[in-house]
């Protein structure tokens, strides 16, 4: 065809040369007519049509259309369908065929067509789902997998069986390098200084670890673990950032799934997920409601070594929850490169929190001198709002050239009332009645701008800014029953206000070419914090500005081996719970309170990671070092066998550790995932003339085994072990626990029956020993075994899910 063009052009030039004598308008016109007539010897044909699904009739966007030579089957040209399924492609070939294909559908080949006026109108082209191909895709999607990028690790969430009916906390506990203890505290590589984000932004749900229970396993697309964040990210979090990315289904048509779950202890819920996609809009919603019960057993012993006296308390408490939540959102596609997203979430919880604790006062001869019971009746309502407006612009010159603007608001309220009654069983009169009232509100507003500009395929610039406003109030009142009338205890009552504003801006330059890449940046953050005790008119103001540099590099030694290295500076600002000096009086012999004078922690973080891709095995090995100043530790002080713990800034902590994780599939029916983390630390610090200098180490490991059994049954077992570790004032015990899950697909893989058992042997517990001066404290608690069974069904193009609609604490 190229030769034909050459001949045509050559002849046109010859004709024009022969006619040079005509230097008039007629000459120009004649040359033009000759060229056009010769050009017409090679005809250009336009092929057009619309590709749709056979069953639903919905258009298929991004289907592939190939024009190939009929004789050789070699591709000539091609195109992809637009959002509405239409396509248009041109060719100068005269003997061609058309192939239309899309993942999950049977390829259609068209060899018969009509050419009318150099146009081929194929009309509506229907594609049929390929059941075998779809089955293969779904099987691959079952398994969670890790992916390494220059400055983070991405853990893509599969349908892990032990996460049936589980919350984000259980899912996080299966992510390499991440641990979640029984109280919901999240740690990364053994450190609790972690910032948890949702879709890259702070959320009210991450302020309290337990609140993450309102995000369920089926809602999560992936979890990004950023152990050494670049300057692009908020500098908050001394040990790194965990970013939970929520799914947003964008398949065309109406798609969805529902689930029903029940379990022991009482655990009943219903969840529904719906999505409708059209050319301009993507509408999505998730609904959930149910009732759950979370029991906990606990034991505490406070002992005065000088007098030999002690207070022993053994009890149990329940958290009974009714919950309702709804998410609504829409994407509006302004044009092919711009989209606006508006979404909102509302959750409402009704809580009943009864507890029953038996106390004994024991003398030096081990005799019980007094015994009494403390019962609690607590009712609370928790409304939660989250709303977000996002604008994203993708520029046409490069796929990574984009602009993102977002505004997010989070609001959480708690209206709580508790009644405590002490009833004497024997010995000293302990009868007492107390009433507490809590009016809590937490409002967070985040405004963010991110801009990425690639100057070439190897040079990239990133810049942006963020402004976060935290406005929190905690109005807390304690009343004592005196002569039949409740009187306010002024020593325990106050209104604490927390107002923090953080303004940040960053600039990053990146270079990445073939085997080597580097990314360096600098972030500036200015913090303005004011805390106020309204009743006593006491305030504390902190205003500081900091620079946070970061640098990351990677080198590909071969197709199987890569190296990554990084450095970043981090900050851990104390939050409302650490700063608020007032406390819960559930157990008035073990009191936790905050410290409004706390300063932030600062950390320098270094790491080197090697990545191996060897056949059936992915293996990752890394070493890391963190140095933290003004470390925040809880310090216990004892008085009359009452343990009062308060956070304080205690010296420095230097940690060096190793991390290893791998995935190995020795057979098609068996896959292992292994995660191991070990670190040694050196603590130095002094508090009120007490020196806290010591060395210690800790380690944790996780083993996940997945089995594919006959009859399309899947089995998964996840074992966890956390070592004993020395703390500033004592020791935290080791523990080992196991979660298992079983799944069976039914109804042509549209339905799924799941069974999960978390903490199979009831061996997951929290145990802590504290020694301070001449006093000792022992604490132990356990949630126990949870069994859940569920059924889910997907309709449209939706897939069955494990949505539980509720929360797990």
PDB file of C-alpha atoms in Angstrom, residues 499-752:
ATOM      1  CA  UNK A 499      -8.573  22.612  68.372  1.00  0.00           C
ATOM      2  CA  UNK A 500      -5.767  21.707  65.954  1.00  0.00           C
ATOM      3  CA  UNK A 501      -4.927  23.088  62.505  1.00  0.00           C
ATOM      4  CA  UNK A 502      -2.158  21.640  60.325  1.00  0.00           C
ATOM      5  CA  UNK A 503      -1.095  23.266  57.056  1.00  0.00           C
ATOM      6  CA  UNK A 504       1.244  21.276  54.831  1.00  0.00           C
ATOM      7  CA  UNK A 505       2.883  21.688  51.406  1.00  0.00           C
ATOM      8  CA  UNK A 506       5.288  19.442  49.488  1.00  0.00           C
ATOM      9  CA  UNK A 507       7.488  19.255  46.397  1.00  0.00           C
ATOM     10  CA  UNK A 508       8.912  16.013  44.958  1.00  0.00           C
ATOM     11  CA  UNK A 509      11.168  15.298  42.002  1.00  0.00           C
ATOM     12  CA  UNK A 510      11.397  11.815  40.522  1.00  0.00           C
ATOM     13  CA  UNK A 511      13.657  10.047  38.015  1.00  0.00           C
ATOM     14  CA  UNK A 512      12.951   6.517  36.805  1.00  0.00           C
ATOM     15  CA  UNK A 513      14.623   4.879  33.832  1.00  0.00           C
ATOM     16  CA  UNK A 514      14.862   1.187  33.040  1.00  0.00           C
ATOM     17  CA  UNK A 515      16.721  -0.373  36.010  1.00  0.00           C
ATOM     18  CA  UNK A 516      17.137   2.601  38.345  1.00  0.00           C
ATOM     19  CA  UNK A 517      14.828   5.155  39.902  1.00  0.00           C
ATOM     20  CA  UNK A 518      15.012   7.823  42.602  1.00  0.00           C
ATOM     21  CA  UNK A 519      12.441  10.111  44.206  1.00  0.00           C
ATOM     22  CA  UNK A 520      13.344  12.945  46.579  1.00  0.00           C
ATOM     23  CA  UNK A 521      11.113  15.485  48.256  1.00  0.00           C
ATOM     24  CA  UNK A 522      10.553  17.979  51.045  1.00  0.00           C
ATOM     25  CA  UNK A 523       7.406  18.649  53.067  1.00  0.00           C
ATOM     26  CA  UNK A 524       6.684  21.691  55.227  1.00  0.00           C
ATOM     27  CA  UNK A 525       4.079  21.454  57.997  1.00  0.00           C
ATOM     28  CA  UNK A 526       2.883  24.166  60.363  1.00  0.00           C
ATOM     29  CA  UNK A 527       0.879  23.056  63.435  1.00  0.00           C
ATOM     30  CA  UNK A 528      -1.327  25.253  65.609  1.00  0.00           C
ATOM     31  CA  UNK A 529      -2.801  23.408  68.631  1.00  0.00           C
ATOM     32  CA  UNK A 530      -4.940  24.741  71.483  1.00  0.00           C
ATOM     33  CA  UNK A 531      -6.428  22.636  74.268  1.00  0.00           C
ATOM     34  CA  UNK A 532      -8.758  24.156  76.865  1.00  0.00           C
ATOM     35  CA  UNK A 533     -10.309  22.957  80.113  1.00  0.00           C
ATOM     36  CA  UNK A 534     -13.413  25.135  79.913  1.00  0.00           C
ATOM     37  CA  UNK A 535     -14.644  24.830  83.514  1.00  0.00           C
ATOM     38  CA  UNK A 536     -11.295  25.686  85.073  1.00  0.00           C
ATOM     39  CA  UNK A 537     -10.269  28.010  82.224  1.00  0.00           C
ATOM     40  CA  UNK A 538      -6.899  26.282  81.746  1.00  0.00           C
ATOM     41  CA  UNK A 539      -5.427  26.318  78.237  1.00  0.00           C
ATOM     42  CA  UNK A 540      -2.317  24.993  76.523  1.00  0.00           C
ATOM     43  CA  UNK A 541      -1.084  26.396  73.207  1.00  0.00           C
ATOM     44  CA  UNK A 542       1.504  24.790  70.933  1.00  0.00           C
ATOM     45  CA  UNK A 543       2.626  26.298  67.630  1.00  0.00           C
ATOM     46  CA  UNK A 544       5.509  24.781  65.651  1.00  0.00           C
ATOM     47  CA  UNK A 545       6.804  24.477  62.078  1.00  0.00           C
ATOM     48  CA  UNK A 546       8.826  21.508  60.793  1.00  0.00           C
ATOM     49  CA  UNK A 547      10.516  20.290  57.618  1.00  0.00           C
ATOM     50  CA  UNK A 548      10.188  16.609  56.640  1.00  0.00           C
ATOM     51  CA  UNK A 549      12.598  15.430  53.910  1.00  0.00           C
ATOM     52  CA  UNK A 550      12.321  12.058  52.155  1.00  0.00           C
ATOM     53  CA  UNK A 551      14.269  10.125  49.545  1.00  0.00           C
ATOM     54  CA  UNK A 552      13.568   6.745  47.944  1.00  0.00           C
ATOM     55  CA  UNK A 553      15.478   4.774  45.351  1.00  0.00           C
ATOM     56  CA  UNK A 554      15.183   1.418  43.631  1.00  0.00           C
ATOM     57  CA  UNK A 555      17.496  -0.641  41.423  1.00  0.00           C
ATOM     58  CA  UNK A 556      16.594  -3.688  39.350  1.00  0.00           C
ATOM     59  CA  UNK A 557      19.514  -6.112  39.383  1.00  0.00           C
ATOM     60  CA  UNK A 558      17.679  -8.540  37.105  1.00  0.00           C
ATOM     61  CA  UNK A 559      14.147  -9.586  36.203  1.00  0.00           C
ATOM     62  CA  UNK A 560      14.095 -11.598  39.438  1.00  0.00           C
ATOM     63  CA  UNK A 561      15.906  -9.330  41.929  1.00  0.00           C
ATOM     64  CA  UNK A 562      15.252  -5.710  42.896  1.00  0.00           C
ATOM     65  CA  UNK A 563      16.540  -3.459  45.683  1.00  0.00           C
ATOM     66  CA  UNK A 564      14.743  -0.545  47.382  1.00  0.00           C
ATOM     67  CA  UNK A 565      16.077   1.984  49.893  1.00  0.00           C
ATOM     68  CA  UNK A 566      14.408   4.915  51.603  1.00  0.00           C
ATOM     69  CA  UNK A 567      14.590   7.603  54.277  1.00  0.00           C
ATOM     70  CA  UNK A 568      11.881   9.838  55.725  1.00  0.00           C
ATOM     71  CA  UNK A 569      11.316  12.101  58.717  1.00  0.00           C
ATOM     72  CA  UNK A 570       8.039  11.628  60.616  1.00  0.00           C
ATOM     73  CA  UNK A 571       5.992  13.161  63.439  1.00  0.00           C
ATOM     74  CA  UNK A 572       3.461  11.705  65.884  1.00  0.00           C
ATOM     75  CA  UNK A 573       1.182  14.388  67.302  1.00  0.00           C
ATOM     76  CA  UNK A 574      -0.689  13.370  70.476  1.00  0.00           C
ATOM     77  CA  UNK A 575      -4.434  13.225  69.918  1.00  0.00           C
ATOM     78  CA  UNK A 576      -7.537  13.855  71.982  1.00  0.00           C
ATOM     79  CA  UNK A 577      -7.240  10.630  74.004  1.00  0.00           C
ATOM     80  CA  UNK A 578      -3.615  11.323  74.958  1.00  0.00           C
ATOM     81  CA  UNK A 579      -4.257  14.967  75.883  1.00  0.00           C
ATOM     82  CA  UNK A 580      -7.619  14.845  77.690  1.00  0.00           C
ATOM     83  CA  UNK A 581      -6.849  14.707  81.453  1.00  0.00           C
ATOM     84  CA  UNK A 582     -10.209  13.116  82.386  1.00  0.00           C
ATOM     85  CA  UNK A 583     -10.993   9.431  82.471  1.00  0.00           C
ATOM     86  CA  UNK A 584     -13.570   6.653  82.521  1.00  0.00           C
ATOM     87  CA  UNK A 585     -14.397   5.406  86.027  1.00  0.00           C
ATOM     88  CA  UNK A 586     -15.593   1.914  84.997  1.00  0.00           C
ATOM     89  CA  UNK A 587     -12.859   0.374  87.157  1.00  0.00           C
ATOM     90  CA  UNK A 588     -11.941   3.042  89.712  1.00  0.00           C
ATOM     91  CA  UNK A 589      -8.828   1.150  90.799  1.00  0.00           C
ATOM     92  CA  UNK A 590      -7.339   1.152  87.269  1.00  0.00           C
ATOM     93  CA  UNK A 591      -7.640   4.611  85.764  1.00  0.00           C
ATOM     94  CA  UNK A 592      -6.358   5.840  82.393  1.00  0.00           C
ATOM     95  CA  UNK A 593      -6.146   9.561  81.712  1.00  0.00           C
ATOM     96  CA  UNK A 594      -4.476  11.979  79.309  1.00  0.00           C
ATOM     97  CA  UNK A 595      -1.823  14.656  79.628  1.00  0.00           C
ATOM     98  CA  UNK A 596      -2.460  18.073  77.998  1.00  0.00           C
ATOM     99  CA  UNK A 597       1.257  18.929  78.235  1.00  0.00           C
ATOM    100  CA  UNK A 598       2.418  16.174  75.876  1.00  0.00           C
ATOM    101  CA  UNK A 599       4.794  17.103  73.066  1.00  0.00           C
ATOM    102  CA  UNK A 600       4.906  15.334  69.674  1.00  0.00           C
ATOM    103  CA  UNK A 601       7.306  12.495  68.855  1.00  0.00           C
ATOM    104  CA  UNK A 602       9.805  12.904  65.979  1.00  0.00           C
ATOM    105  CA  UNK A 603      11.292   9.950  64.086  1.00  0.00           C
ATOM    106  CA  UNK A 604      14.024   9.431  61.472  1.00  0.00           C
ATOM    107  CA  UNK A 605      13.274   6.238  59.528  1.00  0.00           C
ATOM    108  CA  UNK A 606      15.650   4.279  57.256  1.00  0.00           C
ATOM    109  CA  UNK A 607      15.098   1.015  55.381  1.00  0.00           C
ATOM    110  CA  UNK A 608      16.627  -1.272  52.748  1.00  0.00           C
ATOM    111  CA  UNK A 609      14.515  -3.974  51.073  1.00  0.00           C
ATOM    112  CA  UNK A 610      15.379  -6.732  48.607  1.00  0.00           C
ATOM    113  CA  UNK A 611      12.685  -8.330  46.432  1.00  0.00           C
ATOM    114  CA  UNK A 612      13.079 -11.741  44.813  1.00  0.00           C
ATOM    115  CA  UNK A 613      10.751 -13.275  42.226  1.00  0.00           C
ATOM    116  CA  UNK A 614      11.875 -16.886  41.921  1.00  0.00           C
ATOM    117  CA  UNK A 615       9.533 -19.168  39.986  1.00  0.00           C
ATOM    118  CA  UNK A 616       6.613 -20.038  42.248  1.00  0.00           C
ATOM    119  CA  UNK A 617       8.029 -17.983  45.119  1.00  0.00           C
ATOM    120  CA  UNK A 618       7.929 -14.258  45.889  1.00  0.00           C
ATOM    121  CA  UNK A 619      10.416 -13.433  48.644  1.00  0.00           C
ATOM    122  CA  UNK A 620      11.043 -10.080  50.326  1.00  0.00           C
ATOM    123  CA  UNK A 621      13.731  -9.337  52.891  1.00  0.00           C
ATOM    124  CA  UNK A 622      14.429  -5.976  54.486  1.00  0.00           C
ATOM    125  CA  UNK A 623      16.284  -4.239  57.297  1.00  0.00           C
ATOM    126  CA  UNK A 624      15.129  -1.015  58.945  1.00  0.00           C
ATOM    127  CA  UNK A 625      16.193   1.513  61.571  1.00  0.00           C
ATOM    128  CA  UNK A 626      14.115   4.093  63.447  1.00  0.00           C
ATOM    129  CA  UNK A 627      15.298   6.745  65.895  1.00  0.00           C
ATOM    130  CA  UNK A 628      12.558   8.521  67.865  1.00  0.00           C
ATOM    131  CA  UNK A 629      12.826  11.466  70.251  1.00  0.00           C
ATOM    132  CA  UNK A 630      10.327  12.551  72.954  1.00  0.00           C
ATOM    133  CA  UNK A 631       8.863   9.047  72.934  1.00  0.00           C
ATOM    134  CA  UNK A 632       5.320   8.909  74.347  1.00  0.00           C
ATOM    135  CA  UNK A 633       4.909   6.135  76.933  1.00  0.00           C
ATOM    136  CA  UNK A 634       2.160   5.439  79.478  1.00  0.00           C
ATOM    137  CA  UNK A 635       3.549   5.659  83.008  1.00  0.00           C
ATOM    138  CA  UNK A 636       1.698   4.101  85.948  1.00  0.00           C
ATOM    139  CA  UNK A 637       1.655   5.751  89.340  1.00  0.00           C
ATOM    140  CA  UNK A 638       0.235   3.901  92.372  1.00  0.00           C
ATOM    141  CA  UNK A 639      -1.499   5.383  95.391  1.00  0.00           C
ATOM    142  CA  UNK A 640      -3.528   3.319  97.895  1.00  0.00           C
ATOM    143  CA  UNK A 641      -3.574   0.448  95.398  1.00  0.00           C
ATOM    144  CA  UNK A 642      -5.064   2.684  92.710  1.00  0.00           C
ATOM    145  CA  UNK A 643      -3.185   2.466  89.395  1.00  0.00           C
ATOM    146  CA  UNK A 644      -3.326   5.747  87.453  1.00  0.00           C
ATOM    147  CA  UNK A 645      -1.624   5.637  84.037  1.00  0.00           C
ATOM    148  CA  UNK A 646      -0.796   8.807  82.123  1.00  0.00           C
ATOM    149  CA  UNK A 647       1.207   9.349  78.888  1.00  0.00           C
ATOM    150  CA  UNK A 648       4.529  11.139  79.253  1.00  0.00           C
ATOM    151  CA  UNK A 649       7.425  12.078  76.962  1.00  0.00           C
ATOM    152  CA  UNK A 650      10.183   9.673  78.010  1.00  0.00           C
ATOM    153  CA  UNK A 651      13.551  10.023  76.234  1.00  0.00           C
ATOM    154  CA  UNK A 652      14.572   8.278  73.017  1.00  0.00           C
ATOM    155  CA  UNK A 653      14.108   4.924  71.303  1.00  0.00           C
ATOM    156  CA  UNK A 654      16.541   3.443  68.777  1.00  0.00           C
ATOM    157  CA  UNK A 655      15.204   0.399  66.889  1.00  0.00           C
ATOM    158  CA  UNK A 656      16.860  -1.822  64.306  1.00  0.00           C
ATOM    159  CA  UNK A 657      15.009  -4.733  62.776  1.00  0.00           C
ATOM    160  CA  UNK A 658      14.613  -7.233  59.977  1.00  0.00           C
ATOM    161  CA  UNK A 659      11.527  -8.198  58.054  1.00  0.00           C
ATOM    162  CA  UNK A 660      10.858 -11.243  55.886  1.00  0.00           C
ATOM    163  CA  UNK A 661       7.772 -12.316  53.973  1.00  0.00           C
ATOM    164  CA  UNK A 662       7.163 -14.741  51.166  1.00  0.00           C
ATOM    165  CA  UNK A 663       4.472 -16.480  49.181  1.00  0.00           C
ATOM    166  CA  UNK A 664       4.971 -20.053  47.976  1.00  0.00           C
ATOM    167  CA  UNK A 665       2.684 -22.379  45.999  1.00  0.00           C
ATOM    168  CA  UNK A 666       4.123 -25.909  45.953  1.00  0.00           C
ATOM    169  CA  UNK A 667       0.957 -27.176  44.232  1.00  0.00           C
ATOM    170  CA  UNK A 668      -2.133 -25.760  42.530  1.00  0.00           C
ATOM    171  CA  UNK A 669      -4.221 -26.706  45.564  1.00  0.00           C
ATOM    172  CA  UNK A 670      -1.871 -25.275  48.200  1.00  0.00           C
ATOM    173  CA  UNK A 671      -0.451 -21.790  48.879  1.00  0.00           C
ATOM    174  CA  UNK A 672       1.564 -20.517  51.839  1.00  0.00           C
ATOM    175  CA  UNK A 673       2.078 -16.903  52.928  1.00  0.00           C
ATOM    176  CA  UNK A 674       4.740 -16.280  55.592  1.00  0.00           C
ATOM    177  CA  UNK A 675       5.478 -13.023  57.420  1.00  0.00           C
ATOM    178  CA  UNK A 676       8.239 -12.595  60.034  1.00  0.00           C
ATOM    179  CA  UNK A 677       9.357  -9.432  61.833  1.00  0.00           C
ATOM    180  CA  UNK A 678      12.119  -9.058  64.421  1.00  0.00           C
ATOM    181  CA  UNK A 679      13.578  -5.936  66.027  1.00  0.00           C
ATOM    182  CA  UNK A 680      15.915  -4.923  68.842  1.00  0.00           C
ATOM    183  CA  UNK A 681      15.494  -1.604  70.630  1.00  0.00           C
ATOM    184  CA  UNK A 682      17.441   0.599  72.982  1.00  0.00           C
ATOM    185  CA  UNK A 683      15.384   2.829  75.312  1.00  0.00           C
ATOM    186  CA  UNK A 684      16.853   5.788  77.135  1.00  0.00           C
ATOM    187  CA  UNK A 685      14.951   8.232  79.297  1.00  0.00           C
ATOM    188  CA  UNK A 686      14.322   9.774  82.693  1.00  0.00           C
ATOM    189  CA  UNK A 687      11.065  10.701  84.398  1.00  0.00           C
ATOM    190  CA  UNK A 688      10.828  12.293  87.853  1.00  0.00           C
ATOM    191  CA  UNK A 689      14.276  11.023  88.896  1.00  0.00           C
ATOM    192  CA  UNK A 690      13.513   7.498  87.638  1.00  0.00           C
ATOM    193  CA  UNK A 691      15.851   6.284  84.885  1.00  0.00           C
ATOM    194  CA  UNK A 692      14.245   4.204  82.136  1.00  0.00           C
ATOM    195  CA  UNK A 693      17.288   2.857  80.287  1.00  0.00           C
ATOM    196  CA  UNK A 694      17.063  -0.705  78.965  1.00  0.00           C
ATOM    197  CA  UNK A 695      17.458  -2.916  75.885  1.00  0.00           C
ATOM    198  CA  UNK A 696      14.895  -5.345  74.536  1.00  0.00           C
ATOM    199  CA  UNK A 697      13.656  -7.200  71.507  1.00  0.00           C
ATOM    200  CA  UNK A 698      10.389  -8.518  70.089  1.00  0.00           C
ATOM    201  CA  UNK A 699       9.203 -10.565  67.137  1.00  0.00           C
ATOM    202  CA  UNK A 700       6.009 -11.568  65.427  1.00  0.00           C
ATOM    203  CA  UNK A 701       5.128 -14.091  62.742  1.00  0.00           C
ATOM    204  CA  UNK A 702       2.163 -15.046  60.598  1.00  0.00           C
ATOM    205  CA  UNK A 703       1.552 -18.176  58.544  1.00  0.00           C
ATOM    206  CA  UNK A 704      -1.389 -18.381  56.165  1.00  0.00           C
ATOM    207  CA  UNK A 705      -2.183 -21.648  54.390  1.00  0.00           C
ATOM    208  CA  UNK A 706      -4.811 -21.898  51.621  1.00  0.00           C
ATOM    209  CA  UNK A 707      -6.153 -25.261  50.467  1.00  0.00           C
ATOM    210  CA  UNK A 708      -8.337 -25.974  47.426  1.00  0.00           C
ATOM    211  CA  UNK A 709     -10.381 -29.069  48.256  1.00  0.00           C
ATOM    212  CA  UNK A 710     -12.650 -31.256  46.096  1.00  0.00           C
ATOM    213  CA  UNK A 711     -16.261 -30.168  45.421  1.00  0.00           C
ATOM    214  CA  UNK A 712     -15.099 -26.581  44.922  1.00  0.00           C
ATOM    215  CA  UNK A 713     -14.454 -26.081  48.654  1.00  0.00           C
ATOM    216  CA  UNK A 714     -11.729 -23.724  49.871  1.00  0.00           C
ATOM    217  CA  UNK A 715     -10.083 -23.879  53.293  1.00  0.00           C
ATOM    218  CA  UNK A 716      -7.844 -21.258  54.864  1.00  0.00           C
ATOM    219  CA  UNK A 717      -5.950 -21.185  58.155  1.00  0.00           C
ATOM    220  CA  UNK A 718      -4.069 -18.175  59.568  1.00  0.00           C
ATOM    221  CA  UNK A 719      -1.746 -18.637  62.542  1.00  0.00           C
ATOM    222  CA  UNK A 720      -0.278 -15.665  64.471  1.00  0.00           C
ATOM    223  CA  UNK A 721       2.388 -15.464  67.156  1.00  0.00           C
ATOM    224  CA  UNK A 722       3.549 -12.377  69.052  1.00  0.00           C
ATOM    225  CA  UNK A 723       6.516 -12.603  71.354  1.00  0.00           C
ATOM    226  CA  UNK A 724       6.948 -11.497  74.929  1.00  0.00           C
ATOM    227  CA  UNK A 725       8.334  -7.950  75.069  1.00  0.00           C
ATOM    228  CA  UNK A 726       9.845  -5.767  77.777  1.00  0.00           C
ATOM    229  CA  UNK A 727       8.088  -2.419  78.297  1.00  0.00           C
ATOM    230  CA  UNK A 728       9.104   0.769  80.126  1.00  0.00           C
ATOM    231  CA  UNK A 729       7.662  -0.489  83.432  1.00  0.00           C
ATOM    232  CA  UNK A 730       7.172  -4.202  82.907  1.00  0.00           C
ATOM    233  CA  UNK A 731       6.468  -7.024  80.476  1.00  0.00           C
ATOM    234  CA  UNK A 732       3.779  -7.778  77.913  1.00  0.00           C
ATOM    235  CA  UNK A 733       3.175 -11.515  77.471  1.00  0.00           C
ATOM    236  CA  UNK A 734       3.428 -13.557  74.286  1.00  0.00           C
ATOM    237  CA  UNK A 735       0.403 -15.177  72.706  1.00  0.00           C
ATOM    238  CA  UNK A 736      -0.493 -17.390  69.755  1.00  0.00           C
ATOM    239  CA  UNK A 737      -3.861 -17.680  68.038  1.00  0.00           C
ATOM    240  CA  UNK A 738      -5.484 -19.262  64.986  1.00  0.00           C
ATOM    241  CA  UNK A 739      -8.252 -18.198  62.581  1.00  0.00           C
ATOM    242  CA  UNK A 740      -9.804 -20.548  60.011  1.00  0.00           C
ATOM    243  CA  UNK A 741     -12.361 -20.219  57.241  1.00  0.00           C
ATOM    244  CA  UNK A 742     -14.218 -22.454  54.765  1.00  0.00           C
ATOM    245  CA  UNK A 743     -16.058 -21.433  51.590  1.00  0.00           C
ATOM    246  CA  UNK A 744     -18.299 -23.241  49.114  1.00  0.00           C
ATOM    247  CA  UNK A 745     -19.536 -21.684  45.864  1.00  0.00           C
ATOM    248  CA  UNK A 746     -23.064 -22.464  44.695  1.00  0.00           C
ATOM    249  CA  UNK A 747     -25.629 -21.268  42.140  1.00  0.00           C
ATOM    250  CA  UNK A 748     -23.134 -21.115  39.250  1.00  0.00           C
ATOM    251  CA  UNK A 749     -20.617 -19.268  41.408  1.00  0.00           C
ATOM    252  CA  UNK A 750     -23.047 -16.390  42.015  1.00  0.00           C
ATOM    253  CA  UNK A 751     -23.693 -17.570  45.558  1.00  0.00           C
ATOM    254  CA  UNK A 752     -21.181 -18.253  48.315  1.00  0.00           C
TER     255      UNK A 752
END
